[in-house]
Every structure is written in structure tokens, then in C-alpha cells.
Amino acid sequence: MRAVGNDGPAPPVAVVLGGAGFVGRHVCTVLRAAGWAVTAVVRRAAAAPPGCGTLRIDAVRADAATLTEALARLRPTLVVNAAGALWDVTDEELTEGNVTLVGRLVSAVAALPGPVRLVHIGSSYEYGSVPGHTALSESAPCAPASGYARTKLAGTRTVTGAVRDGRIDAVVLRVTVSVGPYASRHSLLGGLALQLAEQPGELKLPPIYGVRDLIDVRDVADAVLAAADAPEVPPVVNIGAGVGVALTDAVDALIRIAGSTAAVVRTPAPTVRRDAGTGEQPLDVGLALRELGWSPARTPADALRALWDSVAPPADGPGVPLTTLAVDGESIHG
């Protein structure tokens, strides 16, 4: 679906949960540019992207009837779930954000009149470590190794179970580590970008290790649009760059892009890692090309440059406040 003229029919309506978040904001922007009327659902007072409406509701704590009524008033043909729990949360909050919310959303979408497609943002961490696979396809077994990954997989299974039972039309986009403009300050690369913007004389890095499939968040948003437009969708589709990048290389590249002259102090990685192998295998994204017509249009270097551009201080102005880096297992996701 695309934009229509002033005398044409009303544009299709999309509702994006987590629309003020890192991934959600980019999804809202891409859908709006493609002609959708977009409403961002947020829990706290937060500005929606330009041209988008805002609906403030706590989908975790609101009962299914309240959520259904809120969605019914907007009459969406597309609902995107880019909400969830990841950073600085308890086990209970992980379950609420990644399982309870998904169950309530599935019930709400199933109760809506007319055809509605749900696009749910899943995580490549749902796979865990899968020995013997050079790239993970959607048929790979899932063995999540963290509380975050286990709750994300539970949310995915809630969606795919509802699809299997014929209750909803939906697809889970199983996304790798997203990088790009306005990345979370709690993520490794988002936090590092903010620290570089402070223009420090010395840059102290935490232990950095492992390989990740890094996807530009703008490509993730494009994948959501492709999933919205596809006549039919598989229950689960991998979304990633399809190649592994050493995190040390990504960090070094970001430092170069920032033009930093700081003295870099590196902390050695531990000999024994509790998350060894988890998240290190790239995704096979062939199904996304075949079924959605989507493939990544940007490189990890493009994502890093865009990330830096989003935080770089003006040439004659002060830097941004220093933020703490978070890197350890699941904390590098997103």
C-alpha cells in the first residue's frame, strides 16, 4: 500500500507499539513515508515521529478488552509490535514485556473486525547457539540461553500458535543486532557513540568479544514495510545482514568514523564466557528475499556512520552527556 492523492481513499492505518523506541521510531517513519496513517503506542509521555499520532496506553497492564477497544477505534489494517523488555529489567519485567504483552496483543488483534496483519519483532537470540550451522535458517532449533531470549521465544510461539490456529494473520521478524541512528545508550555501540561524542581524552572500553550479525535499523524498518505489503507471509522470517562481524572490528570502525584521538584503554575479554557462541552465527535471510522481496540495502559501516551522525556534537558546541557502556551477553542486543 502506498500514498494516495487528496481525492483518493483514506490511507491505510498502522499502529506501532513501542513507536517511540529505537526500532519503533524507524518503523513509524518508514510507514509514514509509504503513505500509511501511523499511530505510535507509548507507555510514557513521548513524542511520536513527525506526522504520526500518539496513543498512550500501558499494553502490559491494560486488560485485553481495553487494548482491543483502543485498537478498534483506530481501525488498523496493520499492527506492529516493536515493544518489549530488554534493558535494566527484572525477570518479572522480561516476562511482562515479552510474553504477557504479546498474549494480550494477539487476543486484541484477533478480536478486531476486518483483516489485520500483525508484524511482531522477534530476536535472533531466540536461536541460542546451534552447533553445526554456519548460518541459521528459520528451521534451525531454538535453544535460548538467557532470560531475555527465552521470553522472546515464548512471545514468538504465542504469535505462531495463533497463526497456526487460524486466529490471526501475522509474521514474526526474527531480527539480529540492530545498529543505527539513535541506538540505545545501554547498547554497546550506542553507548560507545555517546561516549565518543563527549570527546574524551581517554576511552576505556569494557571487555569486548564475539561476533554478531549487525543489521542497520533502517533495513529492519524496511522489512516491516515489506511484511505489511506482502500478500501472504510465513510465520517466522529472519531479518539480518547475513554476515558475522567481530565486535572488536565494529568498535574500532566506530572510533575511526568518529575521528577520535582518545587514548584507547582495552580490558581483556574473559577466558571463560558464560554466553560463548550465543548469537554468533549469522542468519540465513533467503526466505525474506523469496517471500517478502526484502534484502538488506545497507552495510554495517553504513549503520555505524548513521549512528555517529545522530550523536555527533556540533563543531562549535558542547558534547553530549557521558553515558555508561553496557556490554555482556544479551546486553549488546539492539
mmCIF file of C-alpha atoms in Angstrom:
data_model
loop_
_atom_site.group_PDB
_atom_site.id
_atom_site.type_symbol
_atom_site.label_atom_id
_atom_site.label_comp_id
_atom_site.label_asym_id
_atom_site.label_seq_id
_atom_site.Cartn_x
_atom_site.Cartn_y
_atom_site.Cartn_z
ATOM 1 C CA MET A 1 0.000 0.000 0.000
ATOM 2 C CA ARG A 2 1.274 3.433 -0.894
ATOM 3 C CA ALA A 3 0.313 7.065 -0.575
ATOM 4 C CA VAL A 4 -2.902 8.221 -2.239
ATOM 5 C CA GLY A 5 -3.901 11.572 -3.669
ATOM 6 C CA ASN A 6 -6.011 14.126 -1.851
ATOM 7 C CA ASP A 7 -9.150 12.957 -3.673
ATOM 8 C CA GLY A 8 -8.404 9.268 -3.221
ATOM 9 C CA PRO A 9 -9.448 6.862 -0.470
ATOM 10 C CA ALA A 10 -8.192 7.255 3.077
ATOM 11 C CA PRO A 11 -4.681 5.905 3.642
ATOM 12 C CA PRO A 12 -4.275 2.521 5.325
ATOM 13 C CA VAL A 13 -3.867 2.695 9.100
ATOM 14 C CA ALA A 14 -0.924 1.281 11.034
ATOM 15 C CA VAL A 15 -0.499 1.081 14.802
ATOM 16 C CA VAL A 16 3.047 0.636 16.140
ATOM 17 C CA LEU A 17 3.543 -0.482 19.729
ATOM 18 C CA GLY A 18 6.844 0.860 21.008
ATOM 19 C CA GLY A 19 6.650 3.572 18.384
ATOM 20 C CA ALA A 20 8.863 5.919 20.398
ATOM 21 C CA GLY A 21 11.618 3.321 20.822
ATOM 22 C CA PHE A 22 14.765 2.657 18.813
ATOM 23 C CA VAL A 23 13.262 0.237 16.282
ATOM 24 C CA GLY A 24 9.708 1.550 16.532
ATOM 25 C CA ARG A 25 10.582 5.133 15.613
ATOM 26 C CA HIS A 26 12.219 3.986 12.397
ATOM 27 C CA VAL A 27 9.254 1.736 11.614
ATOM 28 C CA CYS A 28 6.864 4.668 12.093
ATOM 29 C CA THR A 29 8.964 6.872 9.815
ATOM 30 C CA VAL A 30 9.152 4.310 7.006
ATOM 31 C CA LEU A 31 5.442 3.501 7.140
ATOM 32 C CA ARG A 32 4.525 7.196 7.176
ATOM 33 C CA ALA A 33 6.730 7.835 4.134
ATOM 34 C CA ALA A 34 5.000 4.951 2.330
ATOM 35 C CA GLY A 35 1.579 6.552 2.796
ATOM 36 C CA TRP A 36 0.285 4.909 5.956
ATOM 37 C CA ALA A 37 -1.563 6.820 8.644
ATOM 38 C CA VAL A 38 0.536 5.853 11.665
ATOM 39 C CA THR A 39 -0.194 5.934 15.391
ATOM 40 C CA ALA A 40 2.617 5.227 17.840
ATOM 41 C CA VAL A 41 1.565 3.453 21.042
ATOM 42 C CA VAL A 42 3.696 4.515 24.009
ATOM 43 C CA ARG A 43 3.608 3.799 27.742
ATOM 44 C CA ARG A 44 5.090 7.098 28.863
ATOM 45 C CA ALA A 45 4.839 10.638 27.606
ATOM 46 C CA ALA A 46 6.988 10.549 24.482
ATOM 47 C CA ALA A 47 6.913 12.339 21.180
ATOM 48 C CA ALA A 48 5.907 10.301 18.150
ATOM 49 C CA PRO A 49 7.907 10.678 14.934
ATOM 50 C CA PRO A 50 6.793 13.630 12.747
ATOM 51 C CA GLY A 51 3.460 13.096 11.038
ATOM 52 C CA CYS A 52 2.393 10.283 13.385
ATOM 53 C CA GLY A 53 -0.268 10.236 16.053
ATOM 54 C CA THR A 54 0.278 9.059 19.622
ATOM 55 C CA LEU A 55 -1.772 6.711 21.786
ATOM 56 C CA ARG A 56 -0.638 6.498 25.403
ATOM 57 C CA ILE A 57 -1.538 3.142 26.915
ATOM 58 C CA ASP A 58 0.283 0.568 29.042
ATOM 59 C CA ALA A 59 -0.345 -2.524 26.951
ATOM 60 C CA VAL A 60 1.301 -4.745 29.580
ATOM 61 C CA ARG A 61 -1.086 -3.794 32.358
ATOM 62 C CA ALA A 62 -4.171 -2.926 30.343
ATOM 63 C CA ASP A 63 -6.570 -5.835 30.019
ATOM 64 C CA ALA A 64 -7.298 -7.320 26.618
ATOM 65 C CA ALA A 65 -10.660 -5.538 26.358
ATOM 66 C CA THR A 66 -9.070 -2.116 26.919
ATOM 67 C CA LEU A 67 -6.385 -2.787 24.338
ATOM 68 C CA THR A 68 -8.931 -4.147 21.862
ATOM 69 C CA GLU A 69 -11.145 -1.082 22.258
ATOM 70 C CA ALA A 70 -8.183 1.239 21.768
ATOM 71 C CA LEU A 71 -7.146 -0.549 18.578
ATOM 72 C CA ALA A 72 -10.722 -0.804 17.298
ATOM 73 C CA ARG A 73 -11.136 2.962 17.472
ATOM 74 C CA LEU A 74 -8.130 3.373 15.169
ATOM 75 C CA ARG A 75 -9.294 0.678 12.681
ATOM 76 C CA PRO A 76 -5.810 -0.513 11.687
ATOM 77 C CA THR A 77 -5.037 -2.944 8.908
ATOM 78 C CA LEU A 78 -1.505 -3.286 10.286
ATOM 79 C CA VAL A 79 -0.313 -3.653 13.878
ATOM 80 C CA VAL A 80 3.431 -3.732 14.568
ATOM 81 C CA ASN A 81 4.802 -4.860 17.912
ATOM 82 C CA ALA A 82 8.166 -3.174 18.392
ATOM 83 C CA ALA A 83 7.698 -3.043 22.160
ATOM 84 C CA GLY A 84 9.240 -5.323 24.744
ATOM 85 C CA ALA A 85 11.661 -5.533 27.669
ATOM 86 C CA LEU A 86 15.442 -5.719 27.416
ATOM 87 C CA TRP A 87 17.486 -3.141 29.311
ATOM 88 C CA ASP A 88 17.808 -2.914 33.102
ATOM 89 C CA VAL A 89 14.741 -5.003 33.892
ATOM 90 C CA THR A 90 13.854 -7.800 36.296
ATOM 91 C CA ASP A 91 12.897 -11.318 35.275
ATOM 92 C CA GLU A 92 9.288 -10.412 36.004
ATOM 93 C CA GLU A 93 9.501 -7.385 33.723
ATOM 94 C CA LEU A 94 11.031 -9.520 30.971
ATOM 95 C CA THR A 95 8.033 -11.828 31.180
ATOM 96 C CA GLU A 96 5.574 -8.932 31.250
ATOM 97 C CA GLY A 97 7.131 -7.120 28.294
ATOM 98 C CA ASN A 98 7.968 -10.079 26.071
ATOM 99 C CA VAL A 99 5.280 -12.638 26.898
ATOM 100 C CA THR A 100 2.278 -11.092 28.671
ATOM 101 C CA LEU A 101 2.112 -8.119 26.323
ATOM 102 C CA VAL A 102 2.296 -10.367 23.259
ATOM 103 C CA GLY A 103 -0.517 -12.575 24.524
ATOM 104 C CA ARG A 104 -2.769 -9.594 25.150
ATOM 105 C CA LEU A 105 -1.914 -8.090 21.781
ATOM 106 C CA VAL A 106 -2.673 -11.328 19.942
ATOM 107 C CA SER A 107 -6.068 -11.509 21.678
ATOM 108 C CA ALA A 108 -6.768 -7.877 20.808
ATOM 109 C CA VAL A 109 -5.825 -8.309 17.138
ATOM 110 C CA ALA A 110 -7.880 -11.500 16.894
ATOM 111 C CA ALA A 111 -10.936 -9.597 18.152
ATOM 112 C CA LEU A 112 -10.668 -6.761 15.626
ATOM 113 C CA PRO A 113 -13.142 -6.648 12.745
ATOM 114 C CA GLY A 114 -11.802 -6.840 9.233
ATOM 115 C CA PRO A 115 -8.414 -8.087 8.026
ATOM 116 C CA VAL A 116 -5.496 -7.031 10.215
ATOM 117 C CA ARG A 117 -1.878 -8.147 9.898
ATOM 118 C CA LEU A 118 0.345 -8.315 12.976
ATOM 119 C CA VAL A 119 4.112 -7.914 12.480
ATOM 120 C CA HIS A 120 5.960 -8.899 15.648
ATOM 121 C CA ILE A 121 9.636 -8.056 16.165
ATOM 122 C CA GLY A 122 11.404 -11.148 17.467
ATOM 123 C CA SER A 123 15.086 -11.729 18.174
ATOM 124 C CA SER A 124 17.859 -13.851 16.686
ATOM 125 C CA TYR A 125 18.856 -14.618 20.284
ATOM 126 C CA GLU A 126 15.890 -16.990 20.324
ATOM 127 C CA TYR A 127 18.084 -19.485 18.457
ATOM 128 C CA GLY A 128 20.842 -19.578 21.061
ATOM 129 C CA SER A 129 23.931 -21.486 19.937
ATOM 130 C CA VAL A 130 23.243 -24.084 17.237
ATOM 131 C CA PRO A 131 26.301 -26.319 16.604
ATOM 132 C CA GLY A 132 26.917 -27.431 13.051
ATOM 133 C CA HIS A 133 25.211 -24.466 11.367
ATOM 134 C CA THR A 134 27.203 -21.795 9.546
ATOM 135 C CA ALA A 135 24.057 -19.685 9.078
ATOM 136 C CA LEU A 136 20.748 -20.098 10.853
ATOM 137 C CA SER A 137 17.583 -20.608 8.828
ATOM 138 C CA GLU A 138 14.084 -20.418 10.238
ATOM 139 C CA SER A 139 14.057 -24.225 10.574
ATOM 140 C CA ALA A 140 17.018 -24.234 12.985
ATOM 141 C CA PRO A 141 16.211 -25.476 16.502
ATOM 142 C CA CYS A 142 15.850 -22.860 19.239
ATOM 143 C CA ALA A 143 17.835 -23.187 22.467
ATOM 144 C CA PRO A 144 17.730 -19.734 24.071
ATOM 145 C CA ALA A 145 20.433 -19.184 26.686
ATOM 146 C CA SER A 146 19.223 -16.116 28.604
ATOM 147 C CA GLY A 147 16.082 -14.846 30.265
ATOM 148 C CA TYR A 148 15.663 -12.278 27.521
ATOM 149 C CA ALA A 149 15.971 -14.874 24.758
ATOM 150 C CA ARG A 150 13.651 -17.334 26.491
ATOM 151 C CA THR A 151 10.914 -14.745 26.931
ATOM 152 C CA LYS A 152 11.296 -13.548 23.330
ATOM 153 C CA LEU A 153 10.904 -17.127 22.119
ATOM 154 C CA ALA A 154 7.803 -17.536 24.274
ATOM 155 C CA GLY A 155 6.363 -14.415 22.653
ATOM 156 C CA THR A 156 7.174 -15.750 19.198
ATOM 157 C CA ARG A 157 5.445 -19.031 19.977
ATOM 158 C CA THR A 158 2.366 -17.150 21.157
ATOM 159 C CA VAL A 159 2.174 -15.433 17.755
ATOM 160 C CA THR A 160 2.933 -18.518 15.647
ATOM 161 C CA GLY A 161 0.486 -20.607 17.682
ATOM 162 C CA ALA A 162 -2.272 -18.102 16.972
ATOM 163 C CA VAL A 163 -1.373 -18.189 13.266
ATOM 164 C CA ARG A 164 -1.444 -21.986 13.270
ATOM 165 C CA ASP A 165 -4.884 -21.941 14.911
ATOM 166 C CA GLY A 166 -6.202 -19.526 12.290
ATOM 167 C CA ARG A 167 -6.867 -16.756 14.821
ATOM 168 C CA ILE A 168 -4.692 -14.066 13.233
ATOM 169 C CA ASP A 169 -2.673 -13.136 10.152
ATOM 170 C CA ALA A 170 0.831 -12.497 11.472
ATOM 171 C CA VAL A 171 4.557 -12.813 10.936
ATOM 172 C CA VAL A 172 7.455 -12.748 13.379
ATOM 173 C CA LEU A 173 10.518 -10.936 12.053
ATOM 174 C CA ARG A 174 13.428 -12.550 13.893
ATOM 175 C CA VAL A 175 15.907 -9.660 13.922
ATOM 176 C CA THR A 176 19.642 -9.695 14.627
ATOM 177 C CA VAL A 177 21.558 -6.958 16.489
ATOM 178 C CA SER A 178 20.216 -3.624 15.226
ATOM 179 C CA VAL A 179 22.522 -0.637 14.815
ATOM 180 C CA GLY A 180 21.875 2.853 13.509
ATOM 181 C CA PRO A 181 20.609 6.324 14.340
ATOM 182 C CA TYR A 182 19.596 6.865 17.981
ATOM 183 C CA ALA A 183 20.646 3.412 19.200
ATOM 184 C CA SER A 184 20.019 2.818 22.884
ATOM 185 C CA ARG A 185 22.593 4.243 25.247
ATOM 186 C CA HIS A 186 22.503 0.871 27.007
ATOM 187 C CA SER A 187 23.779 -0.992 23.935
ATOM 188 C CA LEU A 188 27.477 -1.446 23.256
ATOM 189 C CA LEU A 189 27.643 0.650 20.081
ATOM 190 C CA GLY A 190 25.003 3.188 21.108
ATOM 191 C CA GLY A 191 26.764 3.764 24.411
ATOM 192 C CA LEU A 192 30.158 3.987 22.740
ATOM 193 C CA ALA A 193 28.884 6.566 20.248
ATOM 194 C CA LEU A 194 27.639 8.761 23.082
ATOM 195 C CA GLN A 195 30.931 8.381 24.905
ATOM 196 C CA LEU A 196 32.849 9.371 21.766
ATOM 197 C CA ALA A 197 30.581 12.395 21.366
ATOM 198 C CA GLU A 198 31.856 13.556 24.749
ATOM 199 C CA GLN A 199 35.264 13.794 23.046
ATOM 200 C CA PRO A 200 37.184 12.171 25.904
ATOM 201 C CA GLY A 201 40.950 12.225 26.135
ATOM 202 C CA GLU A 202 40.919 8.591 27.234
ATOM 203 C CA LEU A 203 38.453 5.936 26.104
ATOM 204 C CA LYS A 204 38.104 2.997 28.488
ATOM 205 C CA LEU A 205 36.489 0.009 26.828
ATOM 206 C CA PRO A 206 34.861 -2.892 28.682
ATOM 207 C CA PRO A 207 35.639 -6.483 27.700
ATOM 208 C CA ILE A 208 34.534 -6.864 24.076
ATOM 209 C CA TYR A 209 34.385 -10.210 22.364
ATOM 210 C CA GLY A 210 32.425 -12.320 19.943
ATOM 211 C CA VAL A 211 30.863 -11.983 16.508
ATOM 212 C CA ARG A 212 27.427 -10.615 15.665
ATOM 213 C CA ASP A 213 25.250 -10.239 12.588
ATOM 214 C CA LEU A 214 24.758 -6.448 12.595
ATOM 215 C CA ILE A 215 21.733 -5.061 10.740
ATOM 216 C CA ASP A 216 21.011 -1.413 10.037
ATOM 217 C CA VAL A 217 17.831 -0.474 11.917
ATOM 218 C CA ARG A 218 16.577 1.301 8.792
ATOM 219 C CA ASP A 219 16.727 -2.034 6.971
ATOM 220 C CA VAL A 220 14.655 -3.540 9.785
ATOM 221 C CA ALA A 221 12.037 -0.840 9.238
ATOM 222 C CA ASP A 222 12.059 -1.589 5.508
ATOM 223 C CA ALA A 223 11.486 -5.260 6.334
ATOM 224 C CA VAL A 224 8.405 -4.343 8.359
ATOM 225 C CA LEU A 225 7.045 -2.415 5.387
ATOM 226 C CA ALA A 226 7.761 -5.381 3.104
ATOM 227 C CA ALA A 227 5.943 -7.688 5.522
ATOM 228 C CA ALA A 228 2.988 -5.293 5.588
ATOM 229 C CA ASP A 229 2.766 -5.242 1.799
ATOM 230 C CA ALA A 230 3.282 -8.969 1.101
ATOM 231 C CA PRO A 231 0.097 -10.796 0.024
ATOM 232 C CA GLU A 232 0.957 -13.703 2.310
ATOM 233 C CA VAL A 233 3.636 -14.147 4.963
ATOM 234 C CA PRO A 234 5.379 -17.125 6.577
ATOM 235 C CA PRO A 235 5.041 -17.387 10.359
ATOM 236 C CA VAL A 236 8.733 -16.562 11.005
ATOM 237 C CA VAL A 237 11.216 -14.702 8.804
ATOM 238 C CA ASN A 238 14.858 -13.949 9.590
ATOM 239 C CA ILE A 239 15.974 -10.338 9.209
ATOM 240 C CA GLY A 240 19.712 -9.695 9.318
ATOM 241 C CA ALA A 241 22.723 -8.795 7.232
ATOM 242 C CA GLY A 242 23.639 -12.462 6.828
ATOM 243 C CA VAL A 243 27.303 -11.994 7.758
ATOM 244 C CA GLY A 244 29.148 -12.018 11.060
ATOM 245 C CA VAL A 245 31.160 -9.011 12.226
ATOM 246 C CA ALA A 246 33.679 -9.176 15.063
ATOM 247 C CA LEU A 247 32.528 -6.739 17.729
ATOM 248 C CA THR A 248 36.096 -5.522 18.184
ATOM 249 C CA ASP A 249 36.129 -4.588 14.478
ATOM 250 C CA ALA A 250 32.789 -2.753 14.814
ATOM 251 C CA VAL A 251 34.070 -0.821 17.825
ATOM 252 C CA ASP A 252 37.297 0.117 16.053
ATOM 253 C CA ALA A 253 35.326 1.212 12.985
ATOM 254 C CA LEU A 254 33.092 3.465 15.064
ATOM 255 C CA ILE A 255 36.120 5.041 16.730
ATOM 256 C CA ARG A 256 37.599 5.762 13.294
ATOM 257 C CA ILE A 257 34.318 7.182 11.980
ATOM 258 C CA ALA A 258 34.147 9.499 14.980
ATOM 259 C CA GLY A 259 37.679 10.703 14.258
ATOM 260 C CA SER A 260 38.541 10.209 17.910
ATOM 261 C CA THR A 261 42.076 10.909 19.070
ATOM 262 C CA ALA A 262 41.425 9.469 22.529
ATOM 263 C CA ALA A 263 43.876 7.045 24.044
ATOM 264 C CA VAL A 264 42.055 3.706 23.942
ATOM 265 C CA VAL A 265 42.348 1.503 27.030
ATOM 266 C CA ARG A 266 41.107 -2.029 26.386
ATOM 267 C CA THR A 267 40.008 -4.539 29.016
ATOM 268 C CA PRO A 268 40.863 -8.139 28.042
ATOM 269 C CA ALA A 269 37.960 -10.458 27.371
ATOM 270 C CA PRO A 270 37.436 -13.237 29.936
ATOM 271 C CA THR A 271 38.969 -16.627 29.247
ATOM 272 C CA VAL A 272 35.667 -18.329 30.054
ATOM 273 C CA ARG A 273 32.486 -16.745 28.701
ATOM 274 C CA ARG A 274 29.062 -17.582 30.058
ATOM 275 C CA ASP A 275 27.497 -16.789 26.662
ATOM 276 C CA ALA A 276 30.138 -18.407 24.422
ATOM 277 C CA GLY A 277 28.747 -18.980 20.946
ATOM 278 C CA THR A 278 25.347 -17.432 21.652
ATOM 279 C CA GLY A 279 24.265 -15.052 18.917
ATOM 280 C CA GLU A 280 27.470 -15.511 16.943
ATOM 281 C CA GLN A 281 26.022 -17.328 13.939
ATOM 282 C CA PRO A 282 24.685 -15.098 11.156
ATOM 283 C CA LEU A 283 21.179 -15.583 9.867
ATOM 284 C CA ASP A 284 20.180 -17.075 6.559
ATOM 285 C CA VAL A 285 17.930 -14.359 5.109
ATOM 286 C CA GLY A 286 16.981 -16.133 1.897
ATOM 287 C CA LEU A 287 13.355 -16.595 2.957
ATOM 288 C CA ALA A 288 12.976 -12.834 3.420
ATOM 289 C CA LEU A 289 14.024 -12.283 -0.185
ATOM 290 C CA ARG A 290 11.799 -15.035 -1.558
ATOM 291 C CA GLU A 291 8.657 -14.275 0.442
ATOM 292 C CA LEU A 292 8.895 -10.554 1.222
ATOM 293 C CA GLY A 293 11.126 -9.283 -1.578
ATOM 294 C CA TRP A 294 13.436 -7.875 1.108
ATOM 295 C CA SER A 295 17.192 -7.936 1.438
ATOM 296 C CA PRO A 296 19.498 -5.606 3.396
ATOM 297 C CA ALA A 297 20.303 -2.435 1.456
ATOM 298 C CA ARG A 298 22.907 -1.074 3.878
ATOM 299 C CA THR A 299 26.178 -2.342 5.298
ATOM 300 C CA PRO A 300 27.282 -2.405 8.943
ATOM 301 C CA ALA A 301 29.575 0.507 8.055
ATOM 302 C CA ASP A 302 26.535 2.473 6.837
ATOM 303 C CA ALA A 303 24.792 1.761 10.156
ATOM 304 C CA LEU A 304 27.814 2.899 12.175
ATOM 305 C CA ARG A 305 28.144 6.121 10.172
ATOM 306 C CA ALA A 306 24.454 6.880 10.642
ATOM 307 C CA LEU A 307 24.733 6.137 14.351
ATOM 308 C CA TRP A 308 27.617 8.572 14.682
ATOM 309 C CA ASP A 309 25.785 11.238 12.670
ATOM 310 C CA SER A 310 22.872 11.005 15.119
ATOM 311 C CA VAL A 311 25.015 11.829 18.160
ATOM 312 C CA ALA A 312 27.990 13.806 16.797
ATOM 313 C CA PRO A 313 28.331 17.149 18.586
ATOM 314 C CA PRO A 314 28.284 20.351 16.524
ATOM 315 C CA ALA A 315 31.711 21.652 15.625
ATOM 316 C CA ASP A 316 31.313 24.693 17.886
ATOM 317 C CA GLY A 317 29.110 23.246 20.625
ATOM 318 C CA PRO A 318 29.416 21.072 23.736
ATOM 319 C CA GLY A 319 29.367 17.310 23.611
ATOM 320 C CA VAL A 320 26.507 15.195 24.889
ATOM 321 C CA PRO A 321 26.483 13.885 28.481
ATOM 322 C CA LEU A 322 28.728 10.901 29.077
ATOM 323 C CA THR A 323 26.875 7.601 29.331
ATOM 324 C CA THR A 324 27.885 4.230 30.679
ATOM 325 C CA LEU A 325 28.653 1.367 28.332
ATOM 326 C CA ALA A 326 26.776 -1.899 28.797
ATOM 327 C CA VAL A 327 28.198 -4.993 27.175
ATOM 328 C CA ASP A 328 27.724 -8.540 28.336
ATOM 329 C CA GLY A 329 25.770 -11.306 26.672
ATOM 330 C CA GLU A 330 22.247 -10.155 25.914
ATOM 331 C CA SER A 331 23.071 -6.543 26.786
ATOM 332 C CA ILE A 332 24.609 -5.979 23.382
ATOM 333 C CA HIS A 333 21.365 -6.787 21.577
ATOM 334 C CA GLY A 334 19.544 -3.902 19.954
#
